[in-house]
Coordinates of C-alpha atoms in Angstrom, one line a residue:
Chain A
M43 CA -16.7 14.4 55.4
N44 CA -19.6 17.2 54.0
N45 CA -20.4 17.2 50.7
T46 CA -17.3 19.5 49.1
E47 CA -15.1 16.7 50.0
K48 CA -17.3 13.8 49.0
R49 CA -17.1 15.5 45.2
D50 CA -13.3 16.2 46.1
L51 CA -13.0 13.0 46.1
H52 CA -15.2 12.0 43.2
R53 CA -12.9 14.5 41.0
R54 CA -9.7 13.3 42.2
I55 CA -10.5 9.8 41.2
K56 CA -12.5 10.9 37.9
N57 CA -9.0 12.1 37.3
I58 CA -6.8 9.2 38.3
S59 CA -5.2 8.6 34.7
S60 CA -3.6 12.1 36.0
L61 CA -2.6 10.8 39.0
P62 CA 1.6 10.8 39.4
T63 CA 0.9 7.3 41.5
I64 CA -0.7 5.7 38.4
P65 CA 2.4 3.4 37.0
S66 CA 2.8 5.1 32.8
V67 CA 1.2 1.3 31.3
L68 CA -2.2 1.9 33.4
R69 CA -2.0 5.9 32.3
R70 CA -1.5 4.8 28.0
I71 CA -4.1 1.8 28.4
S72 CA -6.8 3.6 30.4
E73 CA -6.7 6.3 27.9
I74 CA -7.8 4.0 25.2
I75 CA -10.1 1.9 27.5
E76 CA -11.5 5.7 28.0
K77 CA -12.4 6.5 24.5
P78 CA -15.9 5.8 24.2
N79 CA -16.2 4.2 21.2
V80 CA -12.4 2.6 20.8
S81 CA -13.0 -0.5 18.3
L82 CA -11.6 -4.0 18.2
T83 CA -9.0 -3.0 15.8
E84 CA -7.6 -0.2 17.7
I85 CA -7.2 -2.2 20.9
S86 CA -5.6 -5.2 19.2
N87 CA -3.1 -2.7 17.4
F88 CA -2.5 -1.1 20.8
I89 CA -2.0 -4.3 22.3
S90 CA 0.8 -5.9 19.4
N91 CA 2.6 -2.0 19.6
D92 CA 3.7 -3.0 22.6
P93 CA 5.7 -6.2 23.0
A94 CA 5.7 -6.6 27.0
L95 CA 1.9 -6.2 26.5
T96 CA 0.9 -8.3 24.7
T97 CA 3.4 -11.1 26.1
K98 CA 1.6 -10.6 29.0
I99 CA -1.7 -10.8 27.4
L100 CA -1.4 -14.1 25.3
K101 CA 0.0 -15.4 28.2
M102 CA -3.0 -14.6 30.4
I103 CA -5.5 -16.2 27.3
N104 CA -2.8 -19.3 26.8
S105 CA -3.4 -20.0 30.8
A106 CA -5.1 -22.8 31.9
V107 CA -8.1 -19.5 32.9
Y108 CA -9.2 -19.5 29.0
G109 CA -9.3 -23.4 28.2
F110 CA -9.2 -23.1 24.4
P111 CA -7.9 -25.6 22.6
G112 CA -3.9 -25.1 21.4
R113 CA -2.0 -21.7 22.2
I114 CA -3.4 -18.3 20.7
S115 CA -0.5 -16.2 19.6
L116 CA -2.5 -13.4 17.8
V117 CA -3.3 -10.4 20.2
S118 CA -5.3 -10.3 16.5
H119 CA -7.2 -13.7 17.4
A120 CA -7.9 -13.2 21.1
T121 CA -9.3 -9.7 20.6
V122 CA -12.0 -12.0 18.1
L123 CA -12.6 -15.3 19.8
L124 CA -12.9 -12.9 23.3
G125 CA -14.4 -9.6 22.7
L126 CA -14.2 -5.7 23.2
N127 CA -15.6 -6.3 27.1
V128 CA -13.2 -8.9 28.3
I129 CA -10.0 -7.9 26.4
K130 CA -11.0 -4.2 28.4
G131 CA -11.3 -6.3 30.6
L132 CA -8.3 -8.4 30.8
L133 CA -6.4 -4.8 30.0
I134 CA -6.7 -3.2 33.1
G135 CA -6.1 -7.0 34.9
V136 CA -2.8 -7.8 33.7
S137 CA -2.2 -4.0 34.2
V138 CA -3.9 -3.6 37.5
F139 CA -1.7 -6.9 38.1
E140 CA 1.5 -5.0 39.6
I141 CA -0.2 -2.6 41.6
M142 CA -2.4 -4.9 43.2
Q143 CA 0.4 -6.8 44.1
K144 CA 2.2 -3.6 45.5
A145 CA -1.0 -2.0 47.3
M146 CA -1.4 -5.1 49.9
V147 CA 0.0 -9.2 49.4
G148 CA -3.1 -10.8 48.5
L149 CA -5.1 -8.8 46.4
W150 CA -4.3 -10.3 43.5
E151 CA -4.5 -13.9 44.5
H152 CA -7.7 -13.0 45.5
S153 CA -9.6 -11.4 42.6
L154 CA -8.1 -13.8 40.8
G155 CA -10.1 -16.4 42.8
C156 CA -12.6 -14.7 42.4
A157 CA -12.3 -14.3 38.8
V158 CA -11.7 -17.9 38.6
T159 CA -14.4 -18.9 40.9
A160 CA -16.9 -16.6 39.4
K161 CA -16.2 -18.2 35.9
L162 CA -16.9 -21.9 37.7
I163 CA -20.4 -21.0 38.8
A164 CA -21.4 -19.0 35.9
Q165 CA -20.7 -22.4 33.8
R166 CA -23.3 -23.9 35.8
K167 CA -25.7 -21.3 35.6
R168 CA -24.5 -21.3 31.7
L169 CA -24.3 -17.8 31.4
N170 CA -24.0 -17.3 27.8
E171 CA -21.1 -14.3 28.9
P172 CA -18.4 -16.2 31.3
E173 CA -15.3 -14.4 30.6
E174 CA -17.3 -11.8 31.5
V175 CA -18.3 -12.9 34.7
Y176 CA -14.3 -13.9 34.7
A177 CA -13.5 -9.9 33.9
A178 CA -15.5 -9.2 36.9
G179 CA -14.9 -11.1 39.3
L180 CA -10.9 -10.1 38.9
L181 CA -11.5 -6.2 38.7
H182 CA -14.5 -5.8 41.7
D183 CA -12.0 -5.1 44.0
I184 CA -11.0 -2.0 41.7
G185 CA -12.3 0.4 44.2
K186 CA -9.7 -0.7 46.8
V187 CA -6.5 0.0 44.7
I188 CA -8.0 3.2 43.4
L189 CA -8.0 4.0 47.5
I190 CA -5.0 2.6 48.1
L191 CA -3.1 4.8 45.6
E192 CA -4.9 8.0 46.7
Y193 CA -4.6 7.3 50.7
P194 CA -2.0 4.6 50.9
E195 CA -1.7 5.1 54.5
E196 CA -4.8 5.5 56.1
Y197 CA -5.8 2.7 53.9
E198 CA -3.7 0.5 55.9
K199 CA -5.2 2.7 59.1
A200 CA -8.0 0.7 58.1
S201 CA -7.4 -2.3 57.8
N202 CA -5.5 -1.8 60.9
E203 CA -8.5 -1.1 62.4
A204 CA -10.5 -4.3 60.6
E205 CA -8.0 -6.8 62.3
A206 CA -8.2 -4.9 65.8
K207 CA -12.2 -4.6 65.8
G208 CA -12.9 -7.9 63.7
V209 CA -14.7 -7.0 61.6
T210 CA -14.4 -6.2 57.4
I211 CA -12.9 -3.4 56.1
Y212 CA -16.2 -2.6 53.6
E213 CA -17.4 -1.9 57.3
L214 CA -15.0 1.4 58.0
E215 CA -14.2 2.5 54.2
T216 CA -17.2 4.7 54.7
N217 CA -15.5 6.0 58.2
H218 CA -12.1 6.9 56.3
F219 CA -13.3 7.8 53.3
I220 CA -16.6 9.0 52.3
E221 CA -17.1 6.2 50.2
N222 CA -16.3 2.4 49.8
H223 CA -14.3 0.4 47.6
A224 CA -17.6 -0.7 45.7
T225 CA -18.8 3.1 44.3
V226 CA -14.8 4.1 43.9
G227 CA -14.5 1.1 41.9
A228 CA -17.6 2.0 40.5
W229 CA -16.1 5.4 39.0
M230 CA -13.7 3.8 37.7
S231 CA -15.7 1.6 35.8
E232 CA -17.7 4.1 34.2
K233 CA -14.6 6.6 33.6
W234 CA -13.2 3.6 31.3
H235 CA -16.7 3.0 29.4
F236 CA -17.4 -0.9 30.7
P237 CA -20.5 -1.9 30.4
N238 CA -23.0 -1.6 32.6
N239 CA -23.1 -5.1 33.5
L240 CA -19.8 -4.8 34.8
T241 CA -20.5 -1.6 36.7
E242 CA -23.2 -3.3 38.8
V243 CA -21.0 -5.7 39.9
I244 CA -18.6 -3.9 41.3
K245 CA -21.1 -1.6 42.6
Y246 CA -23.0 -4.2 43.8
H247 CA -20.6 -7.6 45.2
H248 CA -22.0 -6.2 48.7
N249 CA -25.5 -5.6 48.0
P250 CA -26.5 -7.7 45.0
L251 CA -29.9 -7.6 45.3
R252 CA -30.2 -3.5 44.8
S253 CA -28.7 -4.7 40.8
K254 CA -31.4 -4.1 38.2
Y255 CA -29.7 -5.0 35.6
A256 CA -26.8 -8.1 36.2
P257 CA -28.6 -9.8 39.2
M258 CA -27.1 -13.3 38.1
E259 CA -24.1 -11.5 37.5
T260 CA -23.7 -9.8 40.6
A261 CA -25.1 -12.8 43.0
I262 CA -22.4 -14.8 41.1
V263 CA -19.0 -12.5 42.2
H264 CA -21.2 -11.7 45.3
L265 CA -21.1 -15.4 46.1
S266 CA -17.5 -15.9 44.5
D267 CA -16.0 -13.5 47.0
I268 CA -17.6 -15.3 50.2
L269 CA -16.0 -18.7 48.8
V270 CA -12.6 -17.3 48.1
R271 CA -12.5 -15.8 51.8
A272 CA -14.2 -19.0 53.3
R273 CA -11.2 -21.4 51.3
G274 CA -8.5 -18.5 52.7
I275 CA -6.7 -17.8 48.9
G276 CA -5.7 -14.3 48.8
F277 CA -5.9 -11.2 50.8
A278 CA -8.4 -8.5 50.1
G279 CA -7.8 -6.5 53.2
D280 CA -9.5 -8.5 56.3
R281 CA -9.8 -12.3 57.0
F282 CA -13.1 -12.1 57.6
V283 CA -16.2 -14.3 55.4
P284 CA -18.8 -11.8 56.2
A285 CA -22.8 -14.1 55.4
V286 CA -23.6 -14.7 51.9
N287 CA -27.3 -12.8 50.8
P288 CA -29.5 -15.8 51.3
T289 CA -31.9 -14.3 49.3
A290 CA -29.0 -14.1 46.5
F291 CA -27.5 -17.6 46.9
E292 CA -31.4 -18.9 46.5
L293 CA -31.1 -16.7 42.9
L294 CA -28.4 -18.5 42.2
E295 CA -30.0 -22.5 43.0
M296 CA -27.0 -24.1 44.2
K297 CA -27.5 -27.5 45.6
E298 CA -25.1 -28.2 48.4
Q299 CA -23.1 -30.7 45.7
D300 CA -22.6 -28.0 43.6
I301 CA -20.0 -26.0 46.2
K302 CA -18.2 -28.5 47.0
E303 CA -17.7 -29.5 43.3
I304 CA -16.1 -26.0 42.9
L305 CA -14.8 -26.0 46.1
A306 CA -12.7 -29.4 44.3
E307 CA -12.5 -26.9 40.4
M308 CA -11.4 -23.8 42.9
D309 CA -8.1 -25.8 44.1
C310 CA -7.0 -25.8 40.3
L311 CA -6.6 -21.8 40.1
P312 CA -4.7 -22.2 37.3
G313 CA -3.4 -18.3 37.5
I314 CA -2.6 -18.2 40.7
T315 CA 0.9 -20.2 39.3
E316 CA 1.5 -17.1 36.3
D317 CA 3.6 -13.8 36.4
F318 CA 1.7 -11.7 34.8
S319 CA 4.4 -8.9 35.9
L320 CA 4.4 -5.6 33.4
S321 CA 8.6 -4.7 34.1
Chain B
M31 CA 1.0 -9.9 60.0
I32 CA 4.0 -10.8 57.9
E33 CA 3.8 -14.5 59.6
Y34 CA -0.2 -14.0 59.2
H35 CA 0.6 -13.2 55.1
A36 CA 2.7 -16.4 55.1
L37 CA 0.2 -18.3 56.6
L38 CA -2.0 -16.9 54.0
H39 CA 0.5 -17.9 51.2
S40 CA 1.0 -21.7 52.0
C41 CA -2.5 -21.8 52.4
L42 CA -2.6 -21.7 49.0
L43 CA -0.7 -24.7 49.1
R44 CA -2.5 -28.1 47.0
G45 CA -1.7 -31.9 46.9
D46 CA -2.3 -32.7 43.3
Y47 CA -5.0 -35.5 43.4
E48 CA -2.9 -38.6 42.1
G49 CA -1.0 -37.4 45.7
L50 CA 2.2 -37.4 44.0
T51 CA 3.4 -34.2 45.6
L52 CA 2.9 -31.6 47.7
M53 CA 3.6 -28.5 47.1
K54 CA 3.9 -25.0 47.7
K55 CA 4.6 -21.1 46.5
I56 CA 7.3 -19.1 47.9
Y57 CA 8.8 -15.9 47.1
V58 CA 12.0 -16.3 44.8
A59 CA 14.2 -14.3 47.9
E60 CA 12.9 -17.7 50.1
L61 CA 14.4 -19.8 48.5
E62 CA 17.4 -22.3 50.2
P63 CA 19.9 -24.7 48.2
G64 CA 18.5 -27.6 48.4
M65 CA 14.9 -27.5 47.8
K66 CA 13.4 -29.0 44.0
L67 CA 11.2 -26.9 42.2
A68 CA 7.4 -28.4 42.6
R69 CA 7.1 -26.9 38.8
P70 CA 8.8 -25.4 35.8
V71 CA 10.4 -22.4 36.0
V72 CA 8.6 -21.2 32.6
K73 CA 9.8 -17.4 30.5
D74 CA 7.1 -16.2 28.1
T75 CA 6.7 -20.2 26.4
M76 CA 10.0 -21.4 27.2
V77 CA 11.0 -23.7 30.0
L78 CA 14.3 -22.7 31.7
L79 CA 14.0 -25.0 34.5
R80 CA 12.1 -28.1 34.8
D81 CA 9.7 -29.5 37.3
G82 CA 12.1 -31.8 39.6
T83 CA 15.5 -29.6 39.7
E84 CA 17.4 -29.6 42.7
L85 CA 18.1 -25.7 43.4
T86 CA 21.3 -24.6 43.7
G87 CA 23.1 -21.5 44.7
T88 CA 23.9 -21.3 41.4
I89 CA 20.7 -21.5 39.8
I90 CA 19.1 -19.8 42.7
R91 CA 20.9 -17.0 41.4
K92 CA 19.6 -17.6 38.1
I93 CA 15.7 -17.6 38.8
K94 CA 17.0 -14.3 41.4
N95 CA 17.2 -12.9 38.0
M96 CA 15.1 -13.7 36.3
D97 CA 12.6 -11.1 37.8
L98 CA 9.7 -13.5 39.1
N99 CA 8.4 -12.6 41.8
T100 CA 7.3 -17.2 42.7
V101 CA 8.1 -20.3 42.6
Y102 CA 6.3 -23.9 43.0
I103 CA 8.7 -26.2 45.3
E104 CA 8.2 -29.5 46.9
A105 CA 7.1 -29.9 50.0
P106 CA 6.7 -32.9 52.1
P107 CA 2.9 -32.4 53.9
D108 CA 5.1 -32.1 57.1
S109 CA 6.6 -28.8 56.0
C110 CA 3.2 -27.6 55.9
V111 CA 0.5 -25.2 57.7
S112 CA -0.8 -28.3 59.4
K113 CA -4.5 -29.5 58.7
D114 CA -5.0 -28.3 62.8
E115 CA -3.6 -24.7 61.4
L116 CA -6.0 -24.3 58.4
L117 CA -8.7 -25.4 60.7
I118 CA -8.0 -22.8 63.3
N119 CA -7.6 -20.3 60.6
L120 CA -11.4 -21.2 58.9
E121 CA -12.6 -20.6 62.7
R122 CA -10.8 -17.4 62.9
R123 CA -12.1 -16.4 59.7
F124 CA -15.6 -16.9 60.5
Q125 CA -15.5 -16.0 63.6
N126 CA -18.5 -13.4 63.0
I127 CA -20.7 -15.7 61.2
D128 CA -23.4 -16.3 63.8
H129 CA -25.6 -19.0 62.1
E130 CA -27.1 -17.3 59.4
P131 CA -28.9 -18.5 56.0
Y132 CA -26.2 -21.2 54.1
M133 CA -22.8 -20.3 56.2
D134 CA -23.0 -23.4 58.2
M135 CA -23.0 -25.4 55.7
I136 CA -20.3 -23.3 53.2
K137 CA -18.2 -23.5 56.6
R138 CA -19.0 -27.6 56.9
L139 CA -17.7 -27.9 53.1
V140 CA -14.5 -25.7 53.2
Q141 CA -13.7 -27.9 56.6
E142 CA -14.3 -31.5 54.6
H143 CA -12.6 -30.3 51.8
I144 CA -9.4 -29.5 54.4
E145 CA -9.9 -32.2 55.6
A146 CA -9.9 -34.2 52.2
F147 CA -6.2 -33.2 52.0
Y148 CA -4.8 -35.1 54.7
E149 CA -6.4 -38.8 54.5

């Protein structure tokens, strides 16, 4: 594809909230998240005004994933505890849950598996904001959702081709769509005014060494993706494990014992048992 | 392809560490009378059906009206995927890996992890 087509793809994706394929919930959420200086109070009110959304958000927060002692029953508490970035991530997570499930069987499990694993590693590395790494894990493949929504048949074709050729779908995406899901996901992340760290993780989770501002977070999600695939949790368009980037792996200083323990902890993936559908 | 997804779903099965029940996650459409819930069915914060509940036609109809995708049912180990199957799948997932740094270790640890389920 040439440059004009590239610009066209970019424009289509940038206008995603006006696409007919996007369910109204995501459209509304997208609108509020796109506001440049949206405040915690605004987001909190937006959620509270929607009983279905409130239930889902509280359910997600109260699922063992976040591990707060006691239940949180007020959205305003949740937003204060988790902060704007995590709440934004959760909102997108909750709203893409259904689309993810419809877009590709197993993509939600893959994403949730990555989120939980990334958080486990982040806690081990004593990162300040493990919840932000969780959100990054949940959203790292958001570009796939967008590509599937926009080009469902073509993506299915690419997925079948990956299966037939025995390669990962990532390796084939640029042949089919000029840009891969990592780049497309980063466009969305910028459009939604996600923090730069999150955009970097989404953009570079296949090339972790290219991350300037969030090398640690990117390496964590990169490794989580590989561990979740290795363990056979979910489905992300192909069933092959790519090789870990050795430099990124070394950056994390993970010992054999760490990996072993993380694999055991992953099996307690609490979120997977929950049903977060918005209907 | 469908069979493959079903397999992936079965890969989500895990025994709890007290060794009491093995469970698997199945689609609501696949429920049959006689199955037992391995985890409670919860709506919002209310427990609607306790774990251990044996399913009847009536209960299955209720569950189908609940707008759930999946539930956990108790499954004896032999009805779950066999160890061999899981290990064959593991080999397949790693088929493109050619002794790249650290990948042999990751594969071995996952293999040991799977084998530990069946001990």
